[in-house]
Structure formats: structure tokens, C-alpha cells
PDB file of C-alpha atoms in Angstrom:
ATOM      1  CA  GLY A   5       0.000   0.000   0.000  1.00 40.00           C
ATOM      2  CA  GLN A   6       2.998   2.366   0.012  1.00 50.00           C
ATOM      3  CA  THR A   7       2.367   4.209  -3.213  1.00 52.00           C
ATOM      4  CA  TYR A   8       5.466   6.366  -2.728  1.00 57.00           C
ATOM      5  CA  ALA A   9       7.800   3.347  -2.578  1.00 70.00           C
ATOM      6  CA  TYR A  10       8.883   3.507  -6.218  1.00 74.00           C
ATOM      7  CA  CYS A  11       9.470   7.259  -6.027  1.00 79.00           C
ATOM      8  CA  THR A  12      11.730   6.696  -3.028  1.00 78.00           C
ATOM      9  CA  LEU A  13      13.524   3.913  -4.895  1.00 80.00           C
ATOM     10  CA  VAL A  14      14.092   6.127  -7.930  1.00 84.00           C
ATOM     11  CA  PHE A  15      15.394   8.973  -5.748  1.00 83.00           C
ATOM     12  CA  TRP A  16      17.958   6.835  -3.942  1.00 81.00           C
ATOM     13  CA  CYS A  17      19.022   5.083  -7.143  1.00 86.00           C
ATOM     14  CA  VAL A  18      19.832   8.443  -8.703  1.00 89.00           C
ATOM     15  CA  VAL A  19      21.612   9.681  -5.561  1.00 84.00           C
ATOM     16  CA  THR A  20      23.749   6.569  -5.161  1.00 84.00           C
ATOM     17  CA  THR A  21      24.624   6.509  -8.865  1.00 89.00           C
ATOM     18  CA  VAL A  22      25.748  10.132  -8.827  1.00 88.00           C
ATOM     19  CA  LYS A  23      27.720   9.496  -5.650  1.00 84.00           C
ATOM     20  CA  GLY A  24      29.194   6.170  -6.749  1.00 85.00           C
ATOM     21  CA  VAL A  25      29.826   6.770 -10.464  1.00 90.00           C
ATOM     22  CA  ILE A  26      29.696  10.412 -11.560  1.00 91.00           C
ATOM     23  CA  VAL A  27      31.445  12.204  -8.693  1.00 87.00           C
ATOM     24  CA  PRO A  28      34.371   9.724  -8.552  1.00 87.00           C
ATOM     25  CA  ALA A  29      34.867  10.284 -12.299  1.00 90.00           C
ATOM     26  CA  TYR A  30      35.295  14.010 -11.666  1.00 89.00           C
ATOM     27  CA  ILE A  31      37.608  13.271  -8.739  1.00 85.00           C
ATOM     28  CA  VAL A  32      39.901  11.409 -11.142  1.00 86.00           C
ATOM     29  CA  VAL A  33      40.444  14.711 -12.985  1.00 87.00           C
ATOM     30  CA  ALA A  34      40.456  16.914  -9.894  1.00 83.00           C
ATOM     31  CA  ILE A  35      43.242  15.015  -8.134  1.00 80.00           C
ATOM     32  CA  PRO A  36      45.948  15.656 -10.787  1.00 80.00           C
ATOM     33  CA  ALA A  37      44.916  19.324 -10.898  1.00 78.00           C
ATOM     34  CA  ILE A  38      45.289  19.601  -7.113  1.00 76.00           C
ATOM     35  CA  ILE A  39      48.650  17.805  -7.188  1.00 75.00           C
ATOM     36  CA  VAL A  40      50.036  19.970 -10.015  1.00 73.00           C
ATOM     37  CA  ILE A  41      48.755  23.245  -8.552  1.00 72.00           C
ATOM     38  CA  GLY A  42      49.687  22.407  -4.956  1.00 68.00           C
ATOM     39  CA  SER A  43      53.043  20.865  -5.756  1.00 68.00           C
ATOM     40  CA  SER A  44      55.862  22.631  -3.935  1.00 66.00           C
ATOM     41  CA  GLY A  45      58.738  20.630  -5.347  1.00 66.00           C
ATOM     42  CA  THR A  46      59.425  19.176  -1.903  1.00 70.00           C
ATOM     43  CA  ALA A  47      58.942  15.424  -1.780  1.00 67.00           C
ATOM     44  CA  LEU A  48      57.590  15.375   1.784  1.00 69.00           C
ATOM     45  CA  GLN A  49      54.990  18.101   1.204  1.00 66.00           C
ATOM     46  CA  ASP A  50      53.884  16.544  -2.088  1.00 68.00           C
ATOM     47  CA  ALA A  51      53.579  13.144  -0.396  1.00 73.00           C
ATOM     48  CA  ILE A  52      51.339  14.703   2.262  1.00 70.00           C
ATOM     49  CA  ILE A  53      49.074  16.164  -0.456  1.00 69.00           C
ATOM     50  CA  VAL A  54      48.774  12.777  -2.153  1.00 70.00           C
ATOM     51  CA  PHE A  55      48.088  11.025   1.162  1.00 71.00           C
ATOM     52  CA  LEU A  56      45.332  13.452   2.118  1.00 68.00           C
ATOM     53  CA  ILE A  57      43.698  13.126  -1.296  1.00 67.00           C
ATOM     54  CA  PHE A  58      43.602   9.343  -1.255  1.00 66.00           C
ATOM     55  CA  ARG A  59      42.525   9.328   2.370  1.00 68.00           C
ATOM     56  CA  PHE A  60      39.515  11.324   1.248  1.00 66.00           C
ATOM     57  CA  ILE A  61      38.328   8.747  -1.312  1.00 60.00           C
ATOM     58  CA  PRO A  62      37.430   5.896   1.114  1.00 57.00           C
ATOM     59  CA  ALA A  63      35.621   8.402   3.361  1.00 63.00           C
ATOM     60  CA  PHE A  64      33.688   9.915   0.488  1.00 59.00           C
ATOM     61  CA  SER A  65      30.611   7.710   0.967  1.00 52.00           C
ATOM     62  CA  GLN A  66      29.908   9.100   4.424  1.00 55.00           C
ATOM     63  CA  PHE A  67      30.467  12.672   3.222  1.00 58.00           C
ATOM     64  CA  ALA A  68      28.151  12.293   0.218  1.00 55.00           C
ATOM     65  CA  TYR A  69      25.311  10.756   2.205  1.00 53.00           C
ATOM     66  CA  SER A  70      25.681  13.452   4.863  1.00 58.00           C
ATOM     67  CA  ILE A  71      24.948  16.083   2.208  1.00 57.00           C
ATOM     68  CA  VAL A  72      21.856  14.211   1.044  1.00 54.00           C
ATOM     69  CA  PHE A  73      20.567  13.820   4.584  1.00 56.00           C
ATOM     70  CA  PHE A  74      21.149  17.525   5.281  1.00 55.00           C
ATOM     71  CA  VAL A  75      19.417  18.700   2.081  1.00 54.00           C
ATOM     72  CA  GLY A  76      16.522  16.324   2.647  1.00 54.00           C
ATOM     73  CA  CYS A  77      16.106  17.411   6.301  1.00 54.00           C
ATOM     74  CA  LEU A  78      16.577  13.794   7.374  1.00 53.00           C
ATOM     75  CA  GLY A  79      18.802  14.576  10.330  1.00 53.00           C
ATOM     76  CA  PHE A  80      22.509  13.805  10.511  1.00 50.00           C
ATOM     77  CA  TYR A  81      24.072  10.799   8.868  1.00 49.00           C
ATOM     78  CA  THR A  82      26.755   8.849  10.723  1.00 52.00           C
ATOM     79  CA  PRO A  83      28.292   5.436  10.010  1.00 51.00           C
ATOM     80  CA  ASN A  84      25.949   3.940  12.623  1.00 52.00           C
ATOM     81  CA  THR A  85      22.834   5.572  11.180  1.00 51.00           C
ATOM     82  CA  PRO A  86      20.561   3.315   9.085  1.00 51.00           C
ATOM     83  CA  LEU A  87      21.183   4.123   5.434  1.00 49.00           C
ATOM     84  CA  PHE A  88      17.733   5.540   4.836  1.00 47.00           C
ATOM     85  CA  GLY A  89      17.403   7.153   8.258  1.00 47.00           C
ATOM     86  CA  VAL A  90      13.807   8.015   9.071  1.00 47.00           C
ATOM     87  CA  LEU A  91      12.523   6.658   5.760  1.00 47.00           C
ATOM     88  CA  SER A  92      12.954   2.992   6.593  1.00 47.00           C
ATOM     89  CA  ALA A  93      14.844   0.608   8.809  1.00 47.00           C
ATOM     90  CA  TYR A  94      17.706  -0.646   6.653  1.00 50.00           C
ATOM     91  CA  VAL A  95      20.068  -3.328   7.862  1.00 54.00           C
ATOM     92  CA  VAL A  96      23.311  -3.877   6.006  1.00 58.00           C
ATOM     93  CA  GLY A  97      23.491  -7.472   4.834  1.00 64.00           C
ATOM     94  CA  ALA A  98      26.470  -9.777   5.087  1.00 69.00           C
ATOM     95  CA  ARG A  99      27.351  -9.360   1.410  1.00 71.00           C
ATOM     96  CA  VAL A 100      27.556  -5.540   1.493  1.00 72.00           C
ATOM     97  CA  PRO A 101      31.057  -5.181   3.055  1.00 77.00           C
ATOM     98  CA  ALA A 102      32.613  -7.344   0.320  1.00 80.00           C
ATOM     99  CA  THR A 103      30.974  -5.222  -2.377  1.00 80.00           C
ATOM    100  CA  GLN A 104      32.072  -2.003  -0.682  1.00 77.00           C
ATOM    101  CA  LEU A 105      35.658  -3.199  -0.399  1.00 82.00           C
ATOM    102  CA  SER A 106      35.655  -4.276  -4.045  1.00 86.00           C
ATOM    103  CA  MET A 107      34.401  -0.881  -5.232  1.00 84.00           C
ATOM    104  CA  THR A 108      36.919   0.892  -2.982  1.00 81.00           C
ATOM    105  CA  TYR A 109      39.631  -1.203  -4.633  1.00 85.00           C
ATOM    106  CA  VAL A 110      38.328  -0.126  -8.053  1.00 88.00           C
ATOM    107  CA  TYR A 111      38.210   3.550  -7.077  1.00 85.00           C
ATOM    108  CA  LEU A 112      41.662   3.635  -5.522  1.00 83.00           C
ATOM    109  CA  TRP A 113      43.605   1.796  -8.211  1.00 88.00           C
ATOM    110  CA  TRP A 114      41.852   3.422 -11.170  1.00 91.00           C
ATOM    111  CA  THR A 115      42.191   6.869  -9.629  1.00 86.00           C
ATOM    112  CA  LEU A 116      45.832   6.260  -8.675  1.00 84.00           C
ATOM    113  CA  GLY A 117      46.774   4.995 -12.125  1.00 90.00           C
ATOM    114  CA  VAL A 118      44.903   7.611 -14.157  1.00 90.00           C
ATOM    115  CA  SER A 119      45.945  10.458 -11.859  1.00 85.00           C
ATOM    116  CA  ALA A 120      49.611   9.501 -12.157  1.00 84.00           C
ATOM    117  CA  LEU A 121      49.225   9.314 -15.947  1.00 89.00           C
ATOM    118  CA  LEU A 122      47.562  12.734 -16.085  1.00 87.00           C
ATOM    119  CA  VAL A 123      50.238  14.312 -13.883  1.00 83.00           C
ATOM    120  CA  VAL A 124      52.866  13.084 -16.333  1.00 84.00           C
ATOM    121  CA  LEU A 125      50.910  14.058 -19.462  1.00 84.00           C
ATOM    122  CA  THR A 126      50.155  17.560 -18.233  1.00 80.00           C
ATOM    123  CA  GLN A 127      53.888  18.178 -17.973  1.00 77.00           C
ATOM    124  CA  TYR A 128      54.116  17.717 -21.746  1.00 78.00           C
ATOM    125  CA  THR A 129      50.767  18.872 -23.098  1.00 77.00           C
ATOM    126  CA  LEU A 130      47.464  20.386 -22.001  1.00 77.00           C
ATOM    127  CA  SER A 131      45.349  18.977 -24.804  1.00 83.00           C
ATOM    128  CA  THR A 132      41.600  19.398 -24.426  1.00 85.00           C
ATOM    129  CA  LEU A 133      41.338  15.700 -25.315  1.00 87.00           C
ATOM    130  CA  LEU A 134      42.244  14.991 -21.677  1.00 88.00           C
ATOM    131  CA  LEU A 135      38.624  15.872 -20.867  1.00 90.00           C
ATOM    132  CA  TRP A 136      37.715  12.404 -22.174  1.00 93.00           C
ATOM    133  CA  VAL A 137      39.012  11.064 -18.850  1.00 93.00           C
ATOM    134  CA  VAL A 138      35.690  12.032 -17.197  1.00 94.00           C
ATOM    135  CA  PRO A 139      33.289  10.020 -19.432  1.00 95.00           C
ATOM    136  CA  ILE A 140      35.738   7.122 -19.735  1.00 95.00           C
ATOM    137  CA  SER A 141      36.129   6.918 -15.948  1.00 94.00           C
ATOM    138  CA  ALA A 142      32.367   7.162 -15.401  1.00 94.00           C
ATOM    139  CA  PHE A 143      31.768   4.410 -17.967  1.00 95.00           C
ATOM    140  CA  TYR A 144      34.323   2.171 -16.247  1.00 95.00           C
ATOM    141  CA  PHE A 145      32.887   2.838 -12.794  1.00 93.00           C
ATOM    142  CA  GLU A 146      29.358   2.093 -14.065  1.00 94.00           C
ATOM    143  CA  ILE A 147      30.505  -1.258 -15.457  1.00 94.00           C
ATOM    144  CA  CYS A 148      32.080  -2.159 -12.114  1.00 92.00           C
ATOM    145  CA  TRP A 149      29.043  -0.772 -10.244  1.00 89.00           C
ATOM    146  CA  GLN A 150      26.804  -3.197 -12.132  1.00 90.00           C
ATOM    147  CA  ALA A 151      29.135  -6.187 -12.494  1.00 90.00           C
ATOM    148  CA  ILE A 152      30.801  -6.559  -9.086  1.00 88.00           C
ATOM    149  CA  PRO A 153      27.633  -7.363  -7.063  1.00 85.00           C
ATOM    150  CA  TRP A 154      26.571  -9.886  -9.702  1.00 85.00           C
ATOM    151  CA  CYS A 155      30.008 -11.519  -9.800  1.00 87.00           C
ATOM    152  CA  ILE A 156      30.102 -11.815  -6.003  1.00 83.00           C
ATOM    153  CA  ASP A 157      26.523 -12.879  -5.234  1.00 79.00           C
ATOM    154  CA  GLY A 158      24.965 -13.893  -8.542  1.00 80.00           C
ATOM    155  CA  PRO A 159      21.272 -13.527  -9.472  1.00 79.00           C
ATOM    156  CA  SER A 160      20.245 -12.788  -5.878  1.00 77.00           C
ATOM    157  CA  VAL A 161      21.329  -9.150  -6.377  1.00 76.00           C
ATOM    158  CA  CYS A 162      18.585  -8.673  -8.972  1.00 79.00           C
ATOM    159  CA  PRO A 163      15.211  -9.622  -7.418  1.00 78.00           C
ATOM    160  CA  PRO A 164      12.082  -9.480  -9.584  1.00 78.00           C
ATOM    161  CA  HIS A 165      10.511  -6.076 -10.277  1.00 74.00           C
ATOM    162  CA  THR A 166      12.774  -3.897  -8.139  1.00 80.00           C
ATOM    163  CA  GLY A 167      16.049  -5.412  -9.368  1.00 82.00           C
ATOM    164  CA  PRO A 168      15.620  -4.551 -13.069  1.00 84.00           C
ATOM    165  CA  LEU A 169      14.193  -1.147 -12.108  1.00 84.00           C
ATOM    166  CA  VAL A 170      17.245  -0.321 -10.003  1.00 87.00           C
ATOM    167  CA  ARG A 171      19.642  -1.375 -12.769  1.00 88.00           C
ATOM    168  CA  CYS A 172      17.777   0.557 -15.452  1.00 90.00           C
ATOM    169  CA  ILE A 173      17.634   3.733 -13.348  1.00 91.00           C
ATOM    170  CA  GLN A 174      21.343   3.531 -12.585  1.00 92.00           C
ATOM    171  CA  VAL A 175      22.307   3.030 -16.221  1.00 94.00           C
ATOM    172  CA  LEU A 176      19.932   5.750 -17.436  1.00 95.00           C
ATOM    173  CA  THR A 177      21.226   8.186 -14.814  1.00 95.00           C
ATOM    174  CA  THR A 178      24.824   7.609 -15.845  1.00 95.00           C
ATOM    175  CA  GLY A 179      23.967   7.722 -19.548  1.00 95.00           C
ATOM    176  CA  THR A 180      21.976  10.951 -19.240  1.00 95.00           C
ATOM    177  CA  ILE A 181      24.695  12.756 -17.299  1.00 94.00           C
ATOM    178  CA  LEU A 182      27.429  11.567 -19.665  1.00 94.00           C
ATOM    179  CA  LEU A 183      25.440  12.631 -22.721  1.00 93.00           C
ATOM    180  CA  GLY A 184      24.971  16.039 -21.125  1.00 91.00           C
ATOM    181  CA  PHE A 185      28.703  16.277 -20.418  1.00 92.00           C
ATOM    182  CA  VAL A 186      29.670  15.308 -23.972  1.00 91.00           C
ATOM    183  CA  TRP A 187      27.094  17.657 -25.507  1.00 89.00           C
ATOM    184  CA  MET A 188      28.086  20.611 -23.333  1.00 88.00           C
ATOM    185  CA  ARG A 189      31.802  20.133 -24.081  1.00 89.00           C
ATOM    186  CA  ALA A 190      31.654  18.631 -27.556  1.00 89.00           C
ATOM    187  CA  CYS A 191      33.701  21.513 -28.959  1.00 87.00           C
ATOM    188  CA  PHE A 192      36.610  20.448 -26.728  1.00 88.00           C
ATOM    189  CA  LEU A 193      36.180  16.695 -27.203  1.00 91.00           C
ATOM    190  CA  PHE A 194      35.926  16.394 -30.991  1.00 90.00           C
ATOM    191  CA  PRO A 195      38.627  18.067 -33.105  1.00 88.00           C
ATOM    192  CA  CYS A 196      37.397  20.364 -35.888  1.00 86.00           C
ATOM    193  CA  LEU A 197      33.782  20.223 -34.725  1.00 87.00           C
ATOM    194  CA  CYS A 198      33.749  23.893 -33.760  1.00 85.00           C
ATOM    195  CA  ALA A 199      36.666  25.114 -35.880  1.00 83.00           C
ATOM    196  CA  PRO A 200      37.817  27.789 -36.452  1.00 83.00           C
ATOM    197  CA  THR A 201      36.247  29.199 -33.253  1.00 82.00           C
ATOM    198  CA  VAL A 202      37.853  26.325 -31.332  1.00 85.00           C
ATOM    199  CA  PRO A 203      41.038  25.781 -33.377  1.00 86.00           C
ATOM    200  CA  GLY A 204      42.394  22.313 -33.938  1.00 86.00           C
ATOM    201  CA  TRP A 205      45.789  23.098 -32.438  1.00 86.00           C
ATOM    202  CA  LEU A 206      44.185  23.207 -28.968  1.00 84.00           C
ATOM    203  CA  PHE A 207      43.761  19.428 -29.235  1.00 87.00           C
ATOM    204  CA  PHE A 208      47.426  18.865 -30.141  1.00 84.00           C
ATOM    205  CA  PRO A 209      49.200  21.971 -28.829  1.00 82.00           C
ATOM    206  CA  PRO A 210      52.786  22.632 -29.915  1.00 79.00           C
ATOM    207  CA  ASP A 211      55.720  22.816 -27.540  1.00 74.00           C
ATOM    208  CA  HIS A 212      55.364  26.573 -27.138  1.00 75.00           C
ATOM    209  CA  PRO A 213      51.706  27.349 -27.821  1.00 71.00           C
ATOM    210  CA  PRO A 214      50.525  30.941 -28.203  1.00 74.00           C
ATOM    211  CA  PRO A 215      47.881  32.330 -25.821  1.00 74.00           C
ATOM    212  CA  SER A 216      44.536  30.587 -26.134  1.00 72.00           C
ATOM    213  CA  PRO A 217      42.085  32.403 -28.421  1.00 72.00           C
ATOM    214  CA  LEU A 218      39.240  31.482 -26.062  1.00 72.00           C
ATOM    215  CA  LYS A 219      38.365  34.120 -23.491  1.00 72.00           C
ATOM    216  CA  GLY A 220      35.734  34.589 -20.785  1.00 70.00           C
ATOM    217  CA  ASP A 221      33.161  31.892 -20.084  1.00 71.00           C
ATOM    218  CA  ILE A 222      34.483  29.453 -22.661  1.00 75.00           C
ATOM    219  CA  ASP A 223      32.072  26.664 -21.658  1.00 75.00           C
ATOM    220  CA  TRP A 224      28.986  28.764 -22.391  1.00 79.00           C
ATOM    221  CA  ALA A 225      30.526  30.404 -25.474  1.00 79.00           C
ATOM    222  CA  ALA A 226      31.461  27.026 -26.980  1.00 80.00           C
ATOM    223  CA  PHE A 227      28.053  25.561 -26.146  1.00 80.00           C
ATOM    224  CA  SER A 228      26.266  28.515 -27.765  1.00 83.00           C
ATOM    225  CA  TYR A 229      28.419  28.101 -30.868  1.00 81.00           C
ATOM    226  CA  LEU A 230      27.638  24.370 -30.893  1.00 84.00           C
ATOM    227  CA  LEU A 231      23.899  25.114 -30.842  1.00 85.00           C
ATOM    228  CA  GLY A 232      24.375  27.376 -33.844  1.00 85.00           C
ATOM    229  CA  LEU A 233      26.222  24.611 -35.677  1.00 83.00           C
ATOM    230  CA  ALA A 234      23.461  22.139 -34.823  1.00 84.00           C
ATOM    231  CA  ALA A 235      20.856  24.533 -36.226  1.00 86.00           C
ATOM    232  CA  ARG A 236      22.826  24.596 -39.518  1.00 83.00           C
ATOM    233  CA  GLY A 237      23.241  20.823 -39.614  1.00 83.00           C
ATOM    234  CA  PHE A 238      26.908  20.785 -38.521  1.00 81.00           C
ATOM    235  CA  PRO A 239      28.483  22.041 -41.757  1.00 83.00           C
ATOM    236  CA  GLN A 240      32.014  20.935 -42.579  1.00 81.00           C
ATOM    237  CA  PRO A 241      34.512  23.583 -41.388  1.00 78.00           C
ATOM    238  CA  GLU A 242      36.608  25.234 -44.070  1.00 76.00           C
ATOM    239  CA  ASP A 243      39.737  25.201 -41.919  1.00 81.00           C
ATOM    240  CA  CYS A 244      40.503  23.158 -38.790  1.00 86.00           C
ATOM    241  CA  VAL A 245      43.393  25.486 -37.904  1.00 84.00           C
ATOM    242  CA  TRP A 246      45.846  22.743 -37.006  1.00 85.00           C
ATOM    243  CA  GLU A 247      48.710  25.239 -36.934  1.00 83.00           C
ATOM    244  CA  PRO A 248      48.652  28.131 -34.434  1.00 81.00           C
ATOM    245  CA  PRO A 249      49.156  31.633 -35.823  1.00 75.00           C
ATOM    246  CA  ALA A 250      52.760  32.638 -36.302  1.00 69.00           C
ATOM    247  CA  GLY A 251      54.246  34.956 -33.707  1.00 57.00           C
TER     248      GLY A 251
END
């Protein structure tokens, strides 16, 4: 008789997907930026920065749920609080810790590997193609998010009715957000799509690139230009501007 049950299920599916898939994908990009900007050249200080960053990842679940509980006026979330607080009595099953540890393993090693790669790459180039790290990471996390519980516990993780609904909502949430990300930043993800406004040399910058021709709110400016291209059927650009202007 609880007619609001499916609405509650949809809400928490979206929240957990954003927390478990989308936000970690952005963290993968944020960590190299923090390391590069905060680097002092001193090994000890840089090691402290890295330690604090990766100490934050395992604790992120508690932080994310605390925000949701605060926004939803559900009281304060603590590790001993039932997951859904006042909404329902939720007891963590025996299989949950193994799944949590597996996902933490995925987060840590993927983030460590990709972050180290980005730190090295950004020393040589600042290509806009590095933005692909966000959708690729989110896609990888979504695969693990769906596959790990099934690999550990089998069909029991997908009960009739609610199981398929949960999976579909999670996949649709990730897909919708990723499509929005790609559409909003398509000019910086696909070479020549928005040329010459977004020149091709930004994707493969030379050793000593000139100042970027993009000024101000480049996200909104590029998106507005993309809408204009879409209205004209995405005409083929006359010049991709692979070479930066001389001087």
C-alpha cells in the first residue's frame, strides 16, 4: 500500500549513482589538478598532499550521504545511522562489506593509475582531449558498479521487479549525465567540430603554444556556438586550424 515506494527507490538510485559513479569520475580529474597546482617541489609536502587526497576517497561515501541527509532534512548521517534514516529501517546485509571493499579497490587503483598518468601528461601537453578522462572513468565505474555485485553474489542481487528497475535507473542516470557532459563540451572533445572558433591546435598543442584564443566563459561560449552549428546541420569547417598563428 505504500504508493510512494517507487518514487523513493528512484530517488535513492539516482543519488547513489551520482555518488558512486559520476562524482568519482570528476575526482579522477580533480586530483591531478590539485597535485600539479599544490606541488611545492618538496617530496615530503607533495607526499602529504597525495596522502590526504587518497585518504579522502574511502571516506567519500559518508560525506556524500551526509549532504543528502542535510538537504533532505533527514537529520545527521553517521556510520551507525541506518542508510535511509527516518525513511525505513535498513540493515546492512552480510554481502555488502565485500561489495564495498571491491568498489573501494576499483576507485583507488583506477584513480591512482589515471591520476599519475595525467600528472605526467600535463607536464608535456594540455590537450583538451584529456577531458575524455571524465566520461571514460564514469563508464568504467558504471561497469564495475553493475558487475561486481553480480560476480560476487549472482542472481540474488537482482530480485524481480525492483532489481531490473534499479539497474535501469542507474544506467539511465549515468547515460543521461554523460550525454549532457559530452554535448556541453563537444567543442573540446571532438577536433574540428567547432573550428575555427575552437582551433584544432588546442587538441594537439605545440611545444610553445601561443595564448589561447578562447576568453571569458568558454564553456557557455562554446556551447552557444555548438547550438548554432546544430541549427545549420553541422556544416564541414573550411579550416581546422591545425597550426597556431605565427608569432
